[in-house]
Each structure stands twice: as structure tokens, then as C-alpha cells.
XYZ file of C-alpha atoms in Angstrom:
695
model
C -32.437 89.115 33.282
C -29.143 88.282 31.183
C -31.546 86.257 28.798
C -33.626 89.421 28.183
C -30.359 91.362 27.314
C -29.197 88.791 24.814
C -32.642 88.725 23.178
C -32.486 92.473 22.635
C -29.079 92.231 20.996
C -29.900 89.602 18.365
C -28.530 90.350 14.974
C -30.633 92.021 12.416
C -30.500 88.673 10.642
C -32.188 87.001 13.580
C -34.990 89.499 13.808
C -34.989 90.112 10.084
C -38.480 91.379 9.458
C -39.558 89.796 6.242
C -42.051 92.455 5.292
C -43.412 92.241 1.793
C -42.617 95.213 -0.368
C -45.646 97.259 -1.183
C -44.956 96.758 -4.858
C -45.669 93.035 -4.368
C -48.797 93.389 -2.301
C -50.505 96.526 -3.432
C -50.827 98.182 -6.815
C -50.979 101.921 -6.918
C -54.432 102.948 -5.831
C -56.169 105.827 -7.513
C -55.805 109.115 -5.782
C -58.708 110.746 -4.171
C -60.478 113.378 -6.125
C -59.921 116.985 -5.161
C -63.286 116.983 -3.428
C -62.343 113.866 -1.453
C -59.006 115.400 -0.402
C -60.801 118.450 0.882
C -62.893 116.232 3.136
C -59.829 115.445 5.219
C -59.987 118.977 6.623
C -63.402 118.429 8.218
C -63.658 118.115 11.976
C -64.648 114.628 13.294
C -68.242 115.703 13.936
C -68.531 117.080 10.411
C -67.020 113.854 9.069
C -69.725 111.858 10.831
C -72.292 114.038 9.107
C -70.480 113.536 5.817
C -70.491 109.699 6.315
C -74.254 109.768 7.026
C -74.920 111.872 3.917
C -72.751 109.625 1.723
C -74.563 106.517 2.986
C -77.917 108.134 2.250
C -76.658 108.758 -1.279
C -75.470 105.110 -1.534
C -71.886 106.303 -1.845
C -70.575 103.597 0.437
C -67.027 103.496 -0.936
C -66.542 107.188 -0.178
C -67.948 106.674 3.321
C -65.686 103.668 3.861
C -62.670 105.721 2.752
C -63.357 108.247 5.515
C -63.765 105.469 8.103
C -60.465 103.964 6.944
C -58.736 107.326 7.283
C -59.937 107.476 10.883
C -59.113 103.778 11.410
C -62.652 103.126 12.623
C -62.431 99.444 11.803
C -65.542 98.095 13.515
C -67.832 100.723 11.970
C -66.314 100.061 8.559
C -66.977 96.319 8.940
C -70.577 97.019 9.990
C -71.026 99.032 6.802
C -69.433 96.240 4.758
C -71.996 93.784 6.110
C -74.870 95.842 4.699
C -76.218 93.987 1.639
C -76.184 97.117 -0.520
C -72.474 97.824 0.096
C -70.102 96.997 -2.754
C -66.613 97.861 -1.557
C -63.776 98.503 -3.992
C -60.424 96.708 -4.080
C -58.807 99.799 -2.566
C -61.160 99.745 0.433
C -60.632 96.012 1.013
C -56.869 96.439 0.761
C -56.853 99.363 3.211
C -59.038 97.536 5.721
C -56.817 94.458 5.586
C -53.766 96.658 6.132
C -55.394 98.021 9.317
C -56.161 94.457 10.461
C -52.540 93.428 9.858
C -51.213 96.415 11.795
C -53.478 95.626 14.752
C -53.291 91.824 14.423
C -57.108 91.969 14.350
C -57.862 88.362 13.430
C -61.636 88.302 13.901
C -62.160 91.595 12.059
C -59.977 90.409 9.193
C -61.970 87.197 8.912
C -65.159 89.260 8.636
C -63.618 91.295 5.824
C -62.627 88.091 4.013
C -66.173 86.743 4.485
C -67.601 90.024 3.182
C -65.544 89.603 0.006
C -67.070 86.203 -0.573
C -70.640 87.262 0.270
C -70.493 90.355 -1.962
C -69.193 88.362 -4.921
C -65.898 90.259 -4.925
C -63.169 88.265 -6.629
C -59.789 89.339 -5.289
C -56.919 89.541 -7.701
C -53.412 88.416 -6.844
C -52.606 91.658 -5.002
C -55.582 91.476 -2.605
C -55.053 87.728 -2.223
C -51.448 88.376 -1.225
C -52.676 90.888 1.313
C -54.976 88.194 2.739
C -52.082 85.710 2.869
C -49.980 88.262 4.725
C -52.882 88.942 7.119
C -53.324 85.281 8.076
C -49.577 84.725 8.502
C -49.168 87.848 10.643
C -52.111 86.721 12.815
C -50.446 83.329 13.409
C -52.838 81.412 11.160
C -50.421 79.913 8.629
C -52.653 76.979 7.671
C -55.580 79.311 6.919
C -53.130 81.200 4.734
C -52.060 77.956 3.074
C -55.669 76.950 2.340
C -56.179 80.293 0.610
C -52.850 79.899 -1.190
C -53.927 76.522 -2.602
C -57.249 78.000 -3.816
C -55.658 81.006 -5.549
C -56.151 80.783 -9.331
C -53.096 82.958 -9.860
C -49.926 83.260 -7.758
C -46.889 85.415 -8.218
C -43.437 85.372 -6.632
C -44.721 87.526 -3.800
C -47.380 84.911 -2.936
C -44.717 82.250 -2.530
C -42.455 84.555 -0.515
C -45.253 85.420 1.903
C -45.929 81.743 2.559
C -42.276 80.755 2.944
C -41.487 83.627 5.302
C -44.760 83.160 7.198
C -44.138 79.468 7.865
C -40.476 80.119 8.723
C -41.310 82.899 11.197
C -43.859 80.729 12.966
C -41.429 77.860 13.448
C -42.910 75.622 10.746
C -39.521 75.290 9.143
C -40.121 71.961 7.368
C -43.308 73.286 5.756
C -41.433 76.444 4.760
C -38.663 74.386 3.149
C -41.195 72.262 1.227
C -42.761 75.396 -0.252
C -39.317 76.867 -0.911
C -38.295 73.790 -2.914
C -41.562 73.957 -4.914
C -41.115 77.611 -5.911
C -41.092 78.087 -9.700
C -38.718 81.023 -9.245
C -36.839 82.581 -6.362
C -35.307 85.925 -5.522
C -32.976 87.175 -2.790
C -35.942 87.571 -0.470
C -36.841 83.882 -0.844
C -33.332 82.693 0.013
C -32.957 85.102 2.917
C -36.348 84.143 4.367
C -35.377 80.481 4.378
C -31.815 80.961 5.669
C -32.882 83.326 8.467
C -35.725 80.935 9.304
C -33.217 78.156 9.910
C -31.174 80.480 12.134
C -34.225 81.447 14.207
C -35.166 77.788 14.663
C -31.678 76.920 15.894
C -30.724 74.973 12.792
C -27.537 76.814 11.853
C -26.079 73.862 9.920
C -29.077 73.842 7.564
C -28.777 77.620 7.175
C -25.119 77.332 6.163
C -25.796 74.506 3.688
C -28.496 76.608 2.006
C -26.214 79.648 2.025
C -23.586 77.603 0.142
C -26.190 76.553 -2.429
C -27.202 80.179 -2.934
C -23.581 81.220 -3.379
C -23.163 78.704 -6.200
C -26.114 80.170 -8.113
C -24.812 83.017 -10.263
C -28.284 84.532 -10.557
C -28.278 85.652 -6.942
C -26.080 87.993 -4.968
C -26.170 87.916 -1.190
C -27.513 91.089 0.364
C -26.808 92.400 3.842
C -29.669 90.423 5.382
C -28.563 87.123 3.854
C -24.984 87.738 4.940
C -26.109 88.658 8.461
C -28.068 85.410 8.741
C -25.091 83.384 7.509
C -22.845 85.096 10.056
C -25.376 84.344 12.780
C -25.344 80.681 11.753
C -21.527 80.633 11.917
C -21.713 82.169 15.372
C -24.221 79.517 16.499
C -21.929 76.649 15.502
C -18.949 78.700 16.751
C -17.095 78.198 13.500
C -14.541 80.976 13.304
C -13.220 79.533 10.036
C -16.593 79.820 8.289
C -17.120 83.249 9.796
C -13.810 84.449 8.395
C -14.704 83.026 4.974
C -17.918 85.048 4.993
C -15.931 88.078 6.174
C -13.693 87.703 3.127
C -16.759 87.484 0.853
C -18.113 90.662 2.460
C -14.909 92.554 1.669
C -14.823 91.264 -1.926
C -18.445 92.199 -2.633
C -18.288 95.644 -1.054
C -20.803 94.940 1.723
C -18.295 95.973 4.372
C -19.653 99.515 4.450
C -23.028 98.489 5.847
C -23.713 98.980 9.573
C -25.951 95.893 9.728
C -23.159 93.713 8.355
C -20.569 95.224 10.711
C -22.800 94.479 13.670
C -23.263 90.884 12.516
C -19.505 90.494 11.997
C -18.723 91.793 15.463
C -21.299 89.453 16.983
C -19.887 86.475 15.081
C -16.327 87.102 16.260
C -17.515 87.639 19.835
C -19.535 84.414 19.971
C -16.699 82.470 18.372
C -14.427 83.529 21.224
C -12.427 86.089 19.280
C -13.347 89.111 21.370
C -10.348 91.148 20.191
C -11.457 90.705 16.553
C -14.973 91.707 17.613
C -13.543 94.866 19.194
C -11.569 95.594 16.024
C -14.776 95.421 13.987
C -16.605 97.492 16.608
C -13.968 100.241 16.489
C -14.215 100.411 12.677
C -18.010 100.579 12.674
C -19.358 103.998 11.768
C -22.448 105.454 13.412
C -22.477 102.970 16.256
C -25.832 102.816 18.041
C -26.627 101.794 21.608
C -27.240 98.180 20.534
C -23.707 97.933 19.119
C -22.216 99.405 22.280
C -24.261 97.157 24.549
C -23.360 94.054 22.550
C -19.627 94.784 22.738
C -19.775 95.538 26.474
C -21.659 92.296 27.040
C -19.053 90.343 25.042
C -16.335 91.515 27.419
C -18.400 90.464 30.427
C -19.232 87.126 28.824
C -15.515 86.498 28.305
C -14.678 87.390 31.906
C -12.898 90.603 30.884
C -14.680 92.697 33.454
C -12.390 95.729 33.555
C -12.502 96.154 29.777
C -16.287 95.944 29.903
C -16.456 98.627 32.593
C -14.022 100.810 30.643
C -16.058 100.515 27.438
C -19.217 101.440 29.338
C -17.409 104.557 30.591
C -16.557 105.373 26.973
C -20.224 104.947 26.057
C -21.247 107.452 28.726
C -18.783 109.947 27.215
C -19.895 109.280 23.619
C -23.176 111.163 23.857
C -25.188 108.001 23.124
C -27.658 107.243 25.881
C -27.450 103.708 27.318
C -30.725 101.781 27.392
C -32.206 99.428 29.984
C -30.339 96.452 28.524
C -27.024 98.299 28.823
C -27.665 99.224 32.450
C -28.892 95.733 33.325
C -25.792 94.120 31.792
C -23.358 96.388 33.612
C -25.196 96.137 36.939
C -25.286 92.344 36.673
C -21.531 92.397 36.075
C -21.104 94.565 39.183
C -23.218 92.084 41.146
C -21.168 89.142 39.875
C -17.869 90.819 40.690
C -19.174 92.601 43.822
C -17.824 95.870 42.408
C -20.266 98.037 44.311
C -18.245 101.215 43.790
C -18.749 100.999 40.027
C -22.395 99.988 40.490
C -22.912 103.156 42.516
C -21.480 105.225 39.667
C -23.885 103.565 37.239
C -26.760 104.206 39.648
C -25.761 107.862 39.889
C -25.649 108.186 36.108
C -29.077 106.524 35.788
C -30.474 108.990 38.316
C -29.010 111.995 36.496
C -30.446 111.060 33.106
C -33.730 109.875 34.587
C -34.442 106.162 34.292
C -37.802 104.428 34.262
C -38.512 103.029 37.767
C -40.799 100.452 36.156
C -38.021 99.054 33.972
C -36.102 95.834 34.567
C -32.939 97.935 34.955
C -34.429 99.287 38.195
C -34.918 95.705 39.409
C -31.286 94.986 38.554
C -30.237 97.829 40.867
C -31.877 96.021 43.781
C -30.106 92.821 42.738
C -26.705 94.541 42.480
C -26.839 96.150 45.924
C -28.133 92.952 47.546
C -25.372 90.832 45.979
C -22.766 93.360 47.100
C -23.958 93.123 50.687
C -25.536 96.589 50.860
C -28.961 95.255 51.694
C -30.082 98.517 53.321
C -29.403 100.399 50.099
C -31.122 97.623 48.141
C -34.192 98.121 50.342
C -34.177 101.897 49.740
C -34.107 101.349 45.964
C -36.821 98.713 46.303
C -39.094 101.103 48.223
C -38.845 103.653 45.401
C -40.133 101.204 42.804
C -43.802 101.991 42.034
C -44.619 98.364 41.263
C -41.816 95.913 42.175
C -41.726 92.804 40.014
C -40.918 89.292 41.223
C -37.229 89.833 40.367
C -37.030 92.816 42.738
C -38.834 90.985 45.540
C -36.669 87.901 45.072
C -33.397 89.855 44.952
C -34.189 91.554 48.249
C -35.406 88.337 49.915
C -32.207 86.557 48.867
C -30.181 89.581 49.955
C -31.646 89.491 53.456
C -31.166 85.714 53.650
C -27.529 85.885 52.555
C -26.760 88.835 54.831
C -27.867 87.142 58.034
C -31.277 88.817 58.289
C -33.606 85.828 57.909
C -36.487 87.428 59.815
C -36.554 90.352 57.395
C -36.412 87.906 54.460
C -39.442 85.957 55.685
C -41.385 89.127 56.524
C -40.722 90.403 53.012
C -41.933 87.110 51.560
C -45.218 87.544 53.446
C -45.535 91.058 51.973
C -44.851 89.623 48.502
C -47.773 87.214 48.877
C -50.058 89.976 50.165
C -49.131 92.161 47.173
C -50.523 89.549 44.789
C -47.140 88.918 43.178
C -46.616 85.274 42.256
C -43.306 83.947 43.660
C -41.107 81.872 41.364
C -38.709 79.015 42.099
C -35.805 81.430 42.762
C -37.883 83.233 45.399
C -38.201 80.000 47.351
C -34.440 79.442 47.235
C -34.113 82.659 49.246
C -36.954 81.689 51.590
C -35.468 78.259 52.312
C -32.006 79.801 52.817
C -33.500 82.239 55.316
C -35.037 79.343 57.250
C -31.654 77.605 57.280
C -29.849 80.652 58.659
C -32.603 81.246 61.222
C -32.698 77.607 62.328
C -36.397 77.317 61.396
C -36.332 73.691 60.283
C -40.050 72.891 60.555
C -41.021 76.243 59.027
C -38.598 75.571 56.188
C -40.161 72.168 55.537
C -43.587 73.830 55.471
C -42.368 76.292 52.829
C -40.742 73.450 50.873
C -43.965 71.452 50.588
C -46.006 74.602 49.858
C -43.999 75.164 46.667
C -45.922 72.356 44.998
C -49.081 72.070 47.095
C -49.951 75.760 47.490
C -48.120 77.650 44.749
C -48.387 74.994 42.008
C -44.685 75.185 41.171
C -42.376 72.260 40.505
C -39.600 71.444 42.947
C -36.210 72.130 41.377
C -32.794 70.696 42.197
C -32.033 73.985 43.996
C -35.046 73.522 46.289
C -33.915 70.007 47.202
C -30.356 71.225 47.862
C -31.716 73.943 50.167
C -33.952 71.629 52.177
C -31.147 69.044 52.547
C -28.879 71.852 53.747
C -31.583 72.872 56.223
C -32.051 69.351 57.617
C -28.404 68.282 57.674
C -27.184 71.435 59.413
C -29.432 70.541 62.321
C -28.587 66.846 62.336
C -31.897 65.569 60.933
C -30.173 63.147 58.597
C -32.910 60.509 58.504
C -35.404 63.004 57.054
C -32.763 64.259 54.641
C -32.114 60.727 53.362
C -35.857 60.105 52.945
C -36.256 63.239 50.818
C -33.207 62.308 48.709
C -34.662 58.848 48.058
C -37.937 60.394 46.825
C -36.403 62.989 44.499
C -37.669 62.869 40.898
C -34.243 63.901 39.602
C -30.691 62.795 40.329
C -29.118 64.723 43.240
C -26.617 67.305 42.010
C -23.304 68.457 43.426
C -24.885 71.259 45.461
C -27.123 68.823 47.336
C -24.283 66.420 48.120
C -22.048 69.326 49.181
C -24.802 70.556 51.536
C -25.136 67.089 53.024
C -21.361 66.766 53.397
C -21.221 70.142 55.158
C -23.880 69.049 57.645
C -22.040 65.793 58.280
C -18.874 67.781 59.012
C -20.695 69.842 61.636
C -22.262 66.822 63.357
C -19.483 64.277 62.805
C -21.606 61.851 60.759
C -18.691 59.949 59.228
C -20.609 57.250 57.319
C -23.039 59.625 55.602
C -20.177 62.048 54.920
C -18.344 59.231 53.159
C -21.407 58.537 50.977
C -21.773 62.222 50.074
C -18.060 62.537 49.289
C -18.104 59.466 47.034
C -21.028 60.945 45.095
C -19.133 64.223 44.718
C -15.974 62.421 43.574
C -18.017 60.981 40.704
C -19.584 64.312 39.744
C -16.507 66.550 40.019
C -13.365 64.520 40.835
C -11.147 67.577 40.389
C -12.795 69.659 43.143
C -10.319 69.888 46.002
C -12.959 71.191 48.440
C -14.553 67.748 48.677
C -11.237 66.066 49.532
C -10.428 68.722 52.134
C -13.862 68.512 53.787
C -13.950 64.707 54.040
C -10.345 64.746 55.298
C -11.426 67.196 58.020
C -14.332 64.904 58.939
C -11.909 61.993 59.279
C -9.422 64.140 61.219
C -12.069 65.275 63.712
C -13.024 61.628 64.230
C -9.355 60.706 64.750
C -9.233 58.566 61.609
C -5.730 59.608 60.594
C -5.233 56.612 58.304
C -8.228 57.752 56.248
C -6.857 61.296 56.209
C -3.566 59.964 54.812
C -5.446 58.019 52.131
C -7.329 61.147 51.027
C -4.094 63.131 50.814
C -2.501 60.326 48.801
C -5.425 60.253 46.351
C -5.125 64.011 45.933
C -1.426 63.673 45.113
C -2.010 60.808 42.669
C -4.782 62.676 40.818
C -2.977 65.991 40.903
C -5.784 67.642 42.839
C -4.546 70.896 44.330
C -6.427 72.854 46.936
C -7.604 76.170 45.539
C -5.674 78.959 47.269
C -7.699 81.242 49.488
C -7.826 84.810 48.195
C -9.321 87.769 50.053
C -9.640 91.337 48.879
C -10.810 94.704 50.132
C -11.772 97.770 48.094
C -10.539 101.087 49.444
C -10.847 104.335 47.510
C -11.967 102.429 44.375
C -8.926 100.161 44.413
C -8.851 96.431 45.165
C -6.151 95.104 47.520
C -5.710 91.337 47.224
C -4.175 89.030 49.851
C -3.106 85.377 49.864
C -2.311 83.257 52.915
C 1.012 84.422 54.386
C 1.141 87.195 51.767
C 3.957 89.740 52.212
C 3.738 91.484 48.861
C 1.769 94.485 50.113
C 3.816 97.686 50.644
C 2.503 97.901 54.210
C 3.123 94.228 55.040
C 5.362 95.036 57.997
C 2.613 97.163 59.600
C -0.005 94.513 58.834
C 1.959 91.693 60.483
C 2.912 93.798 63.502
C -0.722 94.805 63.956
C -1.862 91.177 63.635
C 0.681 90.136 66.255
C -0.688 92.723 68.676
C -4.261 91.676 67.841
C -3.344 88.018 68.415
C -2.095 88.857 71.925
C -5.194 90.925 72.809
C -7.541 88.257 71.411
C -5.987 85.582 73.613
C -6.385 87.861 76.621
C -10.091 88.059 75.735
C -10.342 84.261 75.693
C -9.660 83.411 72.047
C -8.379 79.861 71.496
C -7.125 79.021 67.974
C -9.114 76.236 66.300
C -6.315 73.957 65.098
C -8.414 70.830 64.620
C -8.595 71.226 60.863
C -4.965 72.156 60.302
C -2.757 69.343 58.980
C -2.165 66.957 61.879
C 1.501 66.339 61.133
C 2.429 69.974 61.858
C 3.658 71.114 65.270
C 1.104 72.932 67.477
C 2.963 76.261 67.348
C 3.257 76.042 63.557
C -0.485 75.335 63.353
C -1.215 78.600 65.156
C 1.115 80.501 62.839
C -0.579 78.970 59.804
C -3.952 80.139 61.082
C -2.877 83.657 62.039
C -1.895 84.601 58.485
C -4.984 83.458 56.576
C -5.884 85.825 53.758
C -9.051 87.237 55.368
C -7.143 88.084 58.573
C -4.554 89.971 56.515
C -7.299 91.846 54.633
C -9.115 92.741 57.850
C -5.879 93.958 59.469
C -5.077 96.131 56.455
C -8.623 97.519 56.432
C -8.309 98.547 60.070
C -4.929 100.287 59.767
C -5.873 101.972 56.467
C -9.194 103.514 57.582
C -10.265 105.883 60.382
C -11.500 104.337 63.662
C -15.102 103.135 63.514
C -15.175 102.768 59.723
C -17.058 99.741 58.434
C -14.843 97.191 56.661
C -16.035 94.920 53.872
C -13.917 91.912 52.862
C -14.497 89.400 50.049
C -13.135 85.851 49.900
C -13.253 83.252 47.115
C -13.622 80.290 49.515
C -15.702 79.483 52.567
C -14.388 81.194 55.697
C -12.723 78.689 58.017
C -13.924 78.187 61.597
C -10.873 79.815 63.158
C -11.045 82.968 60.995
C -14.752 83.238 61.758
C -14.038 83.079 65.484
C -11.071 85.438 65.248
C -12.986 88.122 63.335
C -15.724 88.053 65.989
C -13.054 88.930 68.573
C -11.515 91.575 66.295
C -14.897 93.290 65.777
C -15.290 93.579 69.534
C -11.724 94.676 70.315
C -11.549 97.266 67.506
C -15.205 98.313 67.811
C -15.703 97.832 64.101
C -18.482 96.470 61.920
C -16.747 93.948 59.684
C -18.567 92.367 56.737
C -17.049 89.282 55.107
C -18.500 87.854 51.895
C -17.273 84.284 51.432
C -18.362 81.700 48.860
C -21.379 80.831 50.998
C -22.868 84.078 52.290
C -22.288 87.442 53.949
C -21.102 87.490 57.558
C -21.715 90.689 59.521
C -19.431 90.789 62.556
C -20.220 93.342 65.234
C -19.633 93.477 68.986
C -18.156 89.981 69.085
C -20.965 88.157 67.296
C -21.840 87.277 63.693
C -25.135 87.661 61.859
C -24.981 84.004 60.765
C -25.232 82.905 64.412
C -22.364 80.501 63.647
C -24.357 78.588 61.011
C -22.733 78.853 57.580
């Protein structure tokens, strides 16, 4: 989806449409006679009668002119093929123009053949029109054959060929022609430079731009400059970009909106977002593309709040956001789980009337599913007239991640019945659903069907999912067999899944192998050290635990602090372990103390197995009782009316003790508590969790 947004926001230089000026391709045609002009006022039926009469009088050119006016291409070609027809240059030129507009390759070939059969010898203008036709219809070598045969060529002929080859990715052929040109103009240089940019050869584009600058006969125009800026952005050379910026100011091109947009894009892609914003603010007559690009730059740089704020400014500007704008903002909301802002965007889309068939509508489903509001995601999904694979997949993954695997698998069956072809991301959700539902054999069946039934290729994500499925249920032998047969090298997600399964089942030797693989891939990730240390601790291997802690100290590996947050009344409240910075900390800790007592009365026993073994038992319990998610849950309860649903987010995986404790809290307080950790959503209600204790 984010790929589609970026494509829409390419600089004018990227999508620089190298159309050939009419002065190069078409001389002024003679105007119709007064009688011919009057014919345009006839009704279609009368025009048909007029065409018949003109043909009977052997006035084929006049008849062809009427057919051209009505863009009746096939009938015009049929008339051309009559042996008595002798079309004029104007008729041939007009017909070719229609073929170019419609990319009508076969019809255009017939027109070219008719020229040859009728003995018509095209001059340079008609020949250029033919060159343009073949290039626009993706037949550059047919164009080149004609180009070689042309008895006379002008600058426009060369430009058509250079731009045609460059647009179609034949950049070496384009450069060969460019170097052979007897003369060049700004169009020639820009076609070649922008061609290099489109083919991801920014270094070549910049070298050629330097050569052009040294030639005093040429002055860079806005399109050339935009291409050079795009090349600087591609190589992320802020220095070169600033040099071009200086040239823009000196040559007076800094008043052009195209150039301003290219400048802003260059600064943004070179990591200077503040400079990009400065350019954006100075740009006059900003359009929706400019706004969307700047908003996306903030999101790309992780400056989420500034992106949201700028989108709010866009809504107040009177300029209507487009599908790319909505998709970008909704994706940001999904990434940051800022559902409250996503709801505002949804409301705005509803008020202005958005297209339910657009990809922005699919992004709405994705946003709600990622934020844990899978019921709302389903309601949006049901309103889509024709859901695409992205919508289906978002909802399937949403159900899987929110502890509703049965609904996920039922939806997948409906997807297949609808005729929609699932993609590799769809199967990630399906396999995850099988994992959460404990459907190991069914999951394996889906895994093998990816290749055998749906003709898709297994990806690293699929292998990670199936290893997670097998290892969670202790089927390590099958997991190892699949790993040994993988066509690609196992990635960190697969090894982490295997390590997690080993932790659950106490498979020390395989856990050690998985941890060693992870140490090689990402030696700085503290989660691996903590997990393998917990495996050793559970097995009573305290010497190994000490070794892991020593390695962490020697390498400077620090465990990432757990952070939990809750959004109340559009404000985020963040908590760390043992956090006392909140204004209501005293109430929170007193409430937790009371909860702790009531939980123990209900049978809660703190899980202290994974707390550092050299800490006293009482201290272990205190360490557990003030984990960040417990603090966030306690605050949510005291800050909202009884019975209100609470939704908590955490940056790390929820620990076993917090998971158990929140089950008790949901029962005692009669609350529905949703916790989104780094793994999935947990829905606690009535003393149980939607994950069925598998996460």
C-alpha cells in the first residue's frame, strides 16, 4: 500500500512526460473549407449519409475527415484499404494521432501498411508521427527500423527515439543514440537525464547533468533541474542537492512550483526534513500531491505527531485529500495504534464521500484491525462493494492477532469462495490463526497448499509461522526437518519462534542452537539473551545463566525497558516498570496493593521463576507487581467508569506473570481488558484470555 503512495508522489522529473511538441511532429494543416466546417453541425445519422454520398463521389479524403472527427478508427481504416482511396498527409497524421492516444498498435500498423501500398511517401513530419506511434505502443525496435530507413531526419526524430528508448528502459540504446545526435537541445538532455533517474542510475544522471552545465549553449529548465534533484535524492547526497539549490536561486527557477516540489522531495529523502518543510512552507499554490508528500516525509522520519498535525492543517486548507493522503495517514495510525486519530480521519472521509472501491477504503480495514478494533474493521469490510485481497488479508490477520482464529479461518474460506486469489501475506494470517487455535495438522495442510494448490512460493515468513506452530506444541523433530529443507537461510523471526517454543517446553539443547543463530544475526538484541537465560534458569542451570549475564555486561547489551501506555480522552499515558511519575501514582499503587490482596484470595500465585534468581522471594514479588502493564491497567480502571473496556499497549511481549495477573483482574473488576504486546492482542474477560495462554 505504502509503495503505491510513493509511486503517486514521484517528482515531475520522474514522470516527466516527454511529449513531442506539435511543432516538431505536425505542420499546420489546412483548415477546412466553410462547407466542410458546416458539416460538423450535422447529426450522426446525417453524417453517415454525407459519408456515403462523398464516397459515391470519390471524395474519400472528405469522408475520412468526418470519420476522424468522430474517431471512428476501424471504419476509417476499412476505407483506407479500398484501392481507390488516396488519403492526404493530414488524414494519415490525424489517424496516427488517434492510434497514439488509444495505443492502438494493430490499427496503426494497418495505417502504416496503407501508406506503403498506396505509394504515399511520408515526409519527416509524418515519419516522426510514426516513430512516436511505435514508441508509445512499446515497439521501440520497430521505431528504430523506421528511423534507420528515413531519408531525412530532424532534431525531433532523434528526440523521439532517445526519449522512447529511455522511457522503455532501454537506457544503453538511448545513450548510444544520444551520443550520435548531430545536434541537441534541452529536450534531448532532459530526456536522457530523466531516463537515467527512472532506471535507477542516478550517478549517470548526475554525470550527464554536469556535462550539460559545462555547455554554454544550454540552460537547464525546470524539468532538467527536477531530474537532477531526483538523482541527488536517490544517492542521498545533500551536498549535491544544495549545490543544485544554489543554481536554482541564481538562475531564477526558484519561482516554479515543479522545482519547489522537487527541492522539498530532495531535502526530505536526504534526511533533512526540516529543510523540506521550509521549502514546503514557501511553496505557492500547493496542491494535494505536495501536501501528501510532506506528510509522508514526517511519517517516514518517525515524526508521527508532526505528520498528524500537518494533515489537520490540510483538512483546514480547503484542499481535498486524495486516496494516497488517506492511505498514508491511516497506515501511520495503524503503525502507531493511534485509533482515535484514525477514527477522525474515517469520519472526515465519510463526510466528504470517499470511494468504497478505492485502496484507501482497504486501508481503513487495516487500520482498525491493527488497532485491535476487529469488530469495527469487519463493519467497514462489509460495506465494501468488492473487497480486494488487501481488505480480506487485513481482516484475516486482525482476527488471528486478536485471538479469534475460528473467525480468521472462516473468512479465509469465504475469500476462496469469492474467487479472490490469496497472496503470501494472507497465508501469514492463516498460519498464525492455526497457531493460536492449536490446529497444528490443519496449519501444516495450509502450509503445503501454498505451493501445491495456490501456486505461490513459500516465503521466509511462511517458514517462520510454521516453525512457530510446530515448536509451540513441542513437535521439534518436524520443525527441524522443515528447517533443513528450506531453500533460503532461516531468518531471525524463525529462530526466535523456535527459541520461544523451546522456552515453553524446556528444550534446552535446541534453545541453545536457536540462541546461537540469533547471536550471529543480531548480537545486540537483548531479548535473545533474556529468553535463553530464562530457559537455563527454568532448567536450574544457574552457571549458564551467570555466563549469559556476563556476556551481556561485556558486550554492553542492555535489556530494552518495558513501556506500556493507555489512551484516555485522546491523550496517551505512558508507564515504565516501577514508574511513579504519574500525578495519580499514589492512587495507582494503593489500588494495585488492594488488587494484589484480592487476587491472592482468588488463588493467584506470582510467577517468580523468570525473575533474577539472586533476588529475595519477597523482592521478586514486588518486582512483578509494578510491571508497566499492571500500572497502566490500574490507572485505566481508576480513571474510567465501572464496566468500561480498557485497551493497553506494550512495546515488549507480556510476561507470564502479568498475563496471569490481568486474567484475575478482569474477573475481579468485571472488565474487558485488551492488551496489545509485541506479539499479538490479548483480550482478557471473565478470568480468561483470548489467546488461550498461547502467545
